[in-house]
């Protein structure tokens, strides 16, 4: 019986050590650099956040505002009180603004990302509330502002959480 207990303890201990070896561990000493693999994962996560958020903003500026503005964008702008003539110009300006904001995620140095991520979250929250007030029916459509805005805000939150400490 004693041999069985010792045998089980040894195998459980080695299984536990093998498991722990594959689980990422925080740095043992605060202030020291992250292990290389963890630093690489953080860097890749940041690049992915920047790529996807930039693409989303650029797409939203180009496709529904510049290329196909009659897909509901003009109606939303017009519901804000703009004349039919001014609506096209406002949609064009908003589209260009969205494209430029998307490009920020690609060109900003790491130090400016925190501001861009926060602007993304606050801006999408404000835009979502504005659409909810002006065009509530849009929220019942497939691929509505709620799902897009929530996804983009979550990406920005992940981006904020993974910005490396300087």
PDB file of C-alpha atoms in Angstrom:
ATOM      1  CA  UNK A   1       0.000   0.000   0.000  1.00  0.00           C
ATOM      2  CA  UNK A   2       2.839   2.326   0.888  1.00  0.00           C
ATOM      3  CA  UNK A   3       4.497   1.716  -2.499  1.00  0.00           C
ATOM      4  CA  UNK A   4       1.217   2.515  -4.274  1.00  0.00           C
ATOM      5  CA  UNK A   5       0.914   5.787  -2.360  1.00  0.00           C
ATOM      6  CA  UNK A   6       4.481   6.790  -3.196  1.00  0.00           C
ATOM      7  CA  UNK A   7       3.972   5.815  -6.847  1.00  0.00           C
ATOM      8  CA  UNK A   8       0.763   7.944  -7.047  1.00  0.00           C
ATOM      9  CA  UNK A   9       2.385  10.913  -5.347  1.00  0.00           C
ATOM     10  CA  UNK A  10       5.357  10.860  -7.714  1.00  0.00           C
ATOM     11  CA  UNK A  11       3.169  10.664 -10.820  1.00  0.00           C
ATOM     12  CA  UNK A  12       0.755  13.337  -9.590  1.00  0.00           C
ATOM     13  CA  UNK A  13       3.684  15.601  -8.786  1.00  0.00           C
ATOM     14  CA  UNK A  14       5.243  15.144 -12.244  1.00  0.00           C
ATOM     15  CA  UNK A  15       1.835  15.634 -13.941  1.00  0.00           C
ATOM     16  CA  UNK A  16       1.355  18.841 -11.965  1.00  0.00           C
ATOM     17  CA  UNK A  17       4.834  20.073 -12.918  1.00  0.00           C
ATOM     18  CA  UNK A  18       4.121  19.334 -16.595  1.00  0.00           C
ATOM     19  CA  UNK A  19       0.834  21.245 -16.401  1.00  0.00           C
ATOM     20  CA  UNK A  20       2.396  24.215 -14.651  1.00  0.00           C
ATOM     21  CA  UNK A  21       5.151  24.322 -17.279  1.00  0.00           C
ATOM     22  CA  UNK A  22       2.527  25.067 -19.970  1.00  0.00           C
ATOM     23  CA  UNK A  23       0.595  27.711 -18.024  1.00  0.00           C
ATOM     24  CA  UNK A  24       1.947  31.240 -18.499  1.00  0.00           C
ATOM     25  CA  UNK A  25       3.399  32.529 -15.259  1.00  0.00           C
ATOM     26  CA  UNK A  26       3.650  36.192 -14.281  1.00  0.00           C
ATOM     27  CA  UNK A  27       7.142  37.602 -13.887  1.00  0.00           C
ATOM     28  CA  UNK A  28       8.631  36.611 -10.546  1.00  0.00           C
ATOM     29  CA  UNK A  29      10.103  40.035  -9.849  1.00  0.00           C
ATOM     30  CA  UNK A  30       7.994  43.166 -10.433  1.00  0.00           C
ATOM     31  CA  UNK A  31       9.664  45.621 -12.727  1.00  0.00           C
ATOM     32  CA  UNK A  32      11.550  42.967 -14.675  1.00  0.00           C
ATOM     33  CA  UNK A  33      10.804  42.355 -18.334  1.00  0.00           C
ATOM     34  CA  UNK A  34       8.185  39.852 -19.419  1.00  0.00           C
ATOM     35  CA  UNK A  35       9.402  36.539 -20.737  1.00  0.00           C
ATOM     36  CA  UNK A  36      10.053  36.705 -24.471  1.00  0.00           C
ATOM     37  CA  UNK A  37       7.050  34.527 -25.422  1.00  0.00           C
ATOM     38  CA  UNK A  38       4.638  36.636 -23.359  1.00  0.00           C
ATOM     39  CA  UNK A  39       6.035  39.857 -24.799  1.00  0.00           C
ATOM     40  CA  UNK A  40       5.592  38.472 -28.315  1.00  0.00           C
ATOM     41  CA  UNK A  41       1.961  37.514 -27.597  1.00  0.00           C
ATOM     42  CA  UNK A  42       1.244  41.017 -26.271  1.00  0.00           C
ATOM     43  CA  UNK A  43       2.886  42.632 -29.283  1.00  0.00           C
ATOM     44  CA  UNK A  44       0.925  40.436 -31.705  1.00  0.00           C
ATOM     45  CA  UNK A  45      -2.295  41.149 -29.808  1.00  0.00           C
ATOM     46  CA  UNK A  46      -1.653  44.884 -30.090  1.00  0.00           C
ATOM     47  CA  UNK A  47      -0.953  44.612 -33.804  1.00  0.00           C
ATOM     48  CA  UNK A  48      -4.130  42.612 -34.337  1.00  0.00           C
ATOM     49  CA  UNK A  49      -6.208  45.177 -32.385  1.00  0.00           C
ATOM     50  CA  UNK A  50      -4.749  48.020 -34.404  1.00  0.00           C
ATOM     51  CA  UNK A  51      -5.240  46.222 -37.720  1.00  0.00           C
ATOM     52  CA  UNK A  52      -8.851  45.213 -37.074  1.00  0.00           C
ATOM     53  CA  UNK A  53      -9.999  48.505 -35.550  1.00  0.00           C
ATOM     54  CA  UNK A  54      -8.331  50.450 -38.351  1.00  0.00           C
ATOM     55  CA  UNK A  55      -9.975  48.239 -40.983  1.00  0.00           C
ATOM     56  CA  UNK A  56     -13.402  48.562 -39.359  1.00  0.00           C
ATOM     57  CA  UNK A  57     -13.248  52.354 -39.265  1.00  0.00           C
ATOM     58  CA  UNK A  58     -11.880  52.628 -42.796  1.00  0.00           C
ATOM     59  CA  UNK A  59     -14.527  50.234 -44.124  1.00  0.00           C
ATOM     60  CA  UNK A  60     -17.304  52.187 -42.367  1.00  0.00           C
ATOM     61  CA  UNK A  61     -15.975  55.399 -43.883  1.00  0.00           C
ATOM     62  CA  UNK A  62     -15.529  54.098 -47.428  1.00  0.00           C
ATOM     63  CA  UNK A  63     -18.374  51.668 -48.096  1.00  0.00           C
ATOM     64  CA  UNK A  64     -21.568  53.077 -46.507  1.00  0.00           C
ATOM     65  CA  UNK A  65     -20.526  56.751 -46.595  1.00  0.00           C
ATOM     66  CA  UNK A  66     -18.593  57.222 -49.842  1.00  0.00           C
ATOM     67  CA  UNK A  67     -19.401  54.305 -52.155  1.00  0.00           C
ATOM     68  CA  UNK A  68     -23.006  53.416 -51.221  1.00  0.00           C
ATOM     69  CA  UNK A  69     -24.451  56.280 -49.164  1.00  0.00           C
ATOM     70  CA  UNK A  70     -28.050  55.404 -50.076  1.00  0.00           C
ATOM     71  CA  UNK A  71     -27.981  52.330 -47.813  1.00  0.00           C
ATOM     72  CA  UNK A  72     -29.473  54.178 -44.861  1.00  0.00           C
ATOM     73  CA  UNK A  73     -26.638  56.508 -43.957  1.00  0.00           C
ATOM     74  CA  UNK A  74     -28.265  59.465 -45.713  1.00  0.00           C
ATOM     75  CA  UNK A  75     -31.544  58.813 -43.920  1.00  0.00           C
ATOM     76  CA  UNK A  76     -29.769  58.849 -40.560  1.00  0.00           C
ATOM     77  CA  UNK A  77     -27.936  62.077 -41.375  1.00  0.00           C
ATOM     78  CA  UNK A  78     -31.120  63.694 -42.670  1.00  0.00           C
ATOM     79  CA  UNK A  79     -32.974  62.707 -39.484  1.00  0.00           C
ATOM     80  CA  UNK A  80     -30.560  64.978 -37.616  1.00  0.00           C
ATOM     81  CA  UNK A  81     -32.098  67.983 -39.388  1.00  0.00           C
ATOM     82  CA  UNK A  82     -29.818  68.470 -42.373  1.00  0.00           C
ATOM     83  CA  UNK A  83     -31.295  69.470 -45.721  1.00  0.00           C
ATOM     84  CA  UNK A  84     -31.200  66.892 -48.541  1.00  0.00           C
ATOM     85  CA  UNK A  85     -28.460  68.917 -50.266  1.00  0.00           C
ATOM     86  CA  UNK A  86     -26.305  69.157 -47.135  1.00  0.00           C
ATOM     87  CA  UNK A  87     -26.856  65.483 -46.252  1.00  0.00           C
ATOM     88  CA  UNK A  88     -24.488  64.254 -48.976  1.00  0.00           C
ATOM     89  CA  UNK A  89     -21.767  66.665 -47.853  1.00  0.00           C
ATOM     90  CA  UNK A  90     -22.166  65.682 -44.199  1.00  0.00           C
ATOM     91  CA  UNK A  91     -22.020  61.965 -45.080  1.00  0.00           C
ATOM     92  CA  UNK A  92     -18.881  62.631 -47.144  1.00  0.00           C
ATOM     93  CA  UNK A  93     -17.241  64.530 -44.271  1.00  0.00           C
ATOM     94  CA  UNK A  94     -18.169  61.829 -41.760  1.00  0.00           C
ATOM     95  CA  UNK A  95     -16.785  59.150 -44.091  1.00  0.00           C
ATOM     96  CA  UNK A  96     -13.487  60.994 -44.477  1.00  0.00           C
ATOM     97  CA  UNK A  97     -13.336  61.446 -40.692  1.00  0.00           C
ATOM     98  CA  UNK A  98     -13.885  57.721 -40.144  1.00  0.00           C
ATOM     99  CA  UNK A  99     -11.163  56.864 -42.655  1.00  0.00           C
ATOM    100  CA  UNK A 100      -8.705  59.226 -40.973  1.00  0.00           C
ATOM    101  CA  UNK A 101      -9.585  57.852 -37.532  1.00  0.00           C
ATOM    102  CA  UNK A 102      -9.025  54.307 -38.804  1.00  0.00           C
ATOM    103  CA  UNK A 103      -5.638  55.301 -40.184  1.00  0.00           C
ATOM    104  CA  UNK A 104      -4.660  56.595 -36.734  1.00  0.00           C
ATOM    105  CA  UNK A 105      -4.662  53.034 -35.421  1.00  0.00           C
ATOM    106  CA  UNK A 106      -2.070  52.155 -38.035  1.00  0.00           C
ATOM    107  CA  UNK A 107       0.230  55.173 -37.778  1.00  0.00           C
ATOM    108  CA  UNK A 108       0.138  56.244 -34.137  1.00  0.00           C
ATOM    109  CA  UNK A 109       3.150  55.339 -32.049  1.00  0.00           C
ATOM    110  CA  UNK A 110       2.502  53.131 -29.037  1.00  0.00           C
ATOM    111  CA  UNK A 111       2.274  56.145 -26.734  1.00  0.00           C
ATOM    112  CA  UNK A 112      -0.744  57.561 -28.576  1.00  0.00           C
ATOM    113  CA  UNK A 113      -2.735  54.350 -28.665  1.00  0.00           C
ATOM    114  CA  UNK A 114      -4.342  54.783 -25.274  1.00  0.00           C
ATOM    115  CA  UNK A 115      -6.046  57.994 -26.416  1.00  0.00           C
ATOM    116  CA  UNK A 116      -7.188  56.358 -29.679  1.00  0.00           C
ATOM    117  CA  UNK A 117      -8.620  53.351 -27.846  1.00  0.00           C
ATOM    118  CA  UNK A 118     -10.528  55.590 -25.413  1.00  0.00           C
ATOM    119  CA  UNK A 119     -11.788  57.812 -28.248  1.00  0.00           C
ATOM    120  CA  UNK A 120     -12.975  54.651 -29.995  1.00  0.00           C
ATOM    121  CA  UNK A 121     -14.921  53.476 -26.926  1.00  0.00           C
ATOM    122  CA  UNK A 122     -16.442  56.853 -26.047  1.00  0.00           C
ATOM    123  CA  UNK A 123     -17.158  57.738 -29.690  1.00  0.00           C
ATOM    124  CA  UNK A 124     -18.910  54.448 -30.419  1.00  0.00           C
ATOM    125  CA  UNK A 125     -20.930  54.737 -27.238  1.00  0.00           C
ATOM    126  CA  UNK A 126     -22.022  58.252 -28.237  1.00  0.00           C
ATOM    127  CA  UNK A 127     -22.762  57.257 -31.831  1.00  0.00           C
ATOM    128  CA  UNK A 128     -24.741  54.248 -30.637  1.00  0.00           C
ATOM    129  CA  UNK A 129     -26.861  56.378 -28.322  1.00  0.00           C
ATOM    130  CA  UNK A 130     -27.379  58.924 -31.118  1.00  0.00           C
ATOM    131  CA  UNK A 131     -28.592  56.246 -33.516  1.00  0.00           C
ATOM    132  CA  UNK A 132     -30.793  54.713 -30.825  1.00  0.00           C
ATOM    133  CA  UNK A 133     -32.492  58.079 -30.292  1.00  0.00           C
ATOM    134  CA  UNK A 134     -32.763  59.091 -33.955  1.00  0.00           C
ATOM    135  CA  UNK A 135     -33.356  55.728 -35.686  1.00  0.00           C
ATOM    136  CA  UNK A 136     -34.308  53.044 -33.114  1.00  0.00           C
ATOM    137  CA  UNK A 137     -35.566  50.696 -35.850  1.00  0.00           C
ATOM    138  CA  UNK A 138     -31.972  50.227 -37.044  1.00  0.00           C
ATOM    139  CA  UNK A 139     -31.265  48.176 -33.918  1.00  0.00           C
ATOM    140  CA  UNK A 140     -33.648  45.426 -35.026  1.00  0.00           C
ATOM    141  CA  UNK A 141     -31.846  44.875 -38.340  1.00  0.00           C
ATOM    142  CA  UNK A 142     -29.215  42.182 -38.812  1.00  0.00           C
ATOM    143  CA  UNK A 143     -25.661  43.485 -38.363  1.00  0.00           C
ATOM    144  CA  UNK A 144     -27.006  46.425 -36.392  1.00  0.00           C
ATOM    145  CA  UNK A 145     -25.016  49.164 -34.626  1.00  0.00           C
ATOM    146  CA  UNK A 146     -25.273  47.373 -31.278  1.00  0.00           C
ATOM    147  CA  UNK A 147     -23.331  44.310 -32.401  1.00  0.00           C
ATOM    148  CA  UNK A 148     -20.746  46.276 -34.389  1.00  0.00           C
ATOM    149  CA  UNK A 149     -20.217  48.934 -31.722  1.00  0.00           C
ATOM    150  CA  UNK A 150     -20.013  46.405 -28.902  1.00  0.00           C
ATOM    151  CA  UNK A 151     -17.441  44.353 -30.813  1.00  0.00           C
ATOM    152  CA  UNK A 152     -15.313  47.383 -31.651  1.00  0.00           C
ATOM    153  CA  UNK A 153     -15.505  48.670 -28.059  1.00  0.00           C
ATOM    154  CA  UNK A 154     -14.425  45.240 -26.786  1.00  0.00           C
ATOM    155  CA  UNK A 155     -11.477  45.233 -29.189  1.00  0.00           C
ATOM    156  CA  UNK A 156     -10.447  48.662 -27.915  1.00  0.00           C
ATOM    157  CA  UNK A 157     -10.783  47.471 -24.303  1.00  0.00           C
ATOM    158  CA  UNK A 158      -8.510  44.503 -25.067  1.00  0.00           C
ATOM    159  CA  UNK A 159      -6.138  46.943 -26.727  1.00  0.00           C
ATOM    160  CA  UNK A 160      -6.097  49.095 -23.586  1.00  0.00           C
ATOM    161  CA  UNK A 161      -5.488  46.083 -21.372  1.00  0.00           C
ATOM    162  CA  UNK A 162      -2.571  44.858 -23.464  1.00  0.00           C
ATOM    163  CA  UNK A 163      -0.661  48.100 -23.951  1.00  0.00           C
ATOM    164  CA  UNK A 164       2.782  47.324 -22.527  1.00  0.00           C
ATOM    165  CA  UNK A 165       3.945  49.379 -19.577  1.00  0.00           C
ATOM    166  CA  UNK A 166       6.691  51.790 -20.478  1.00  0.00           C
TER     167      UNK A 166
END
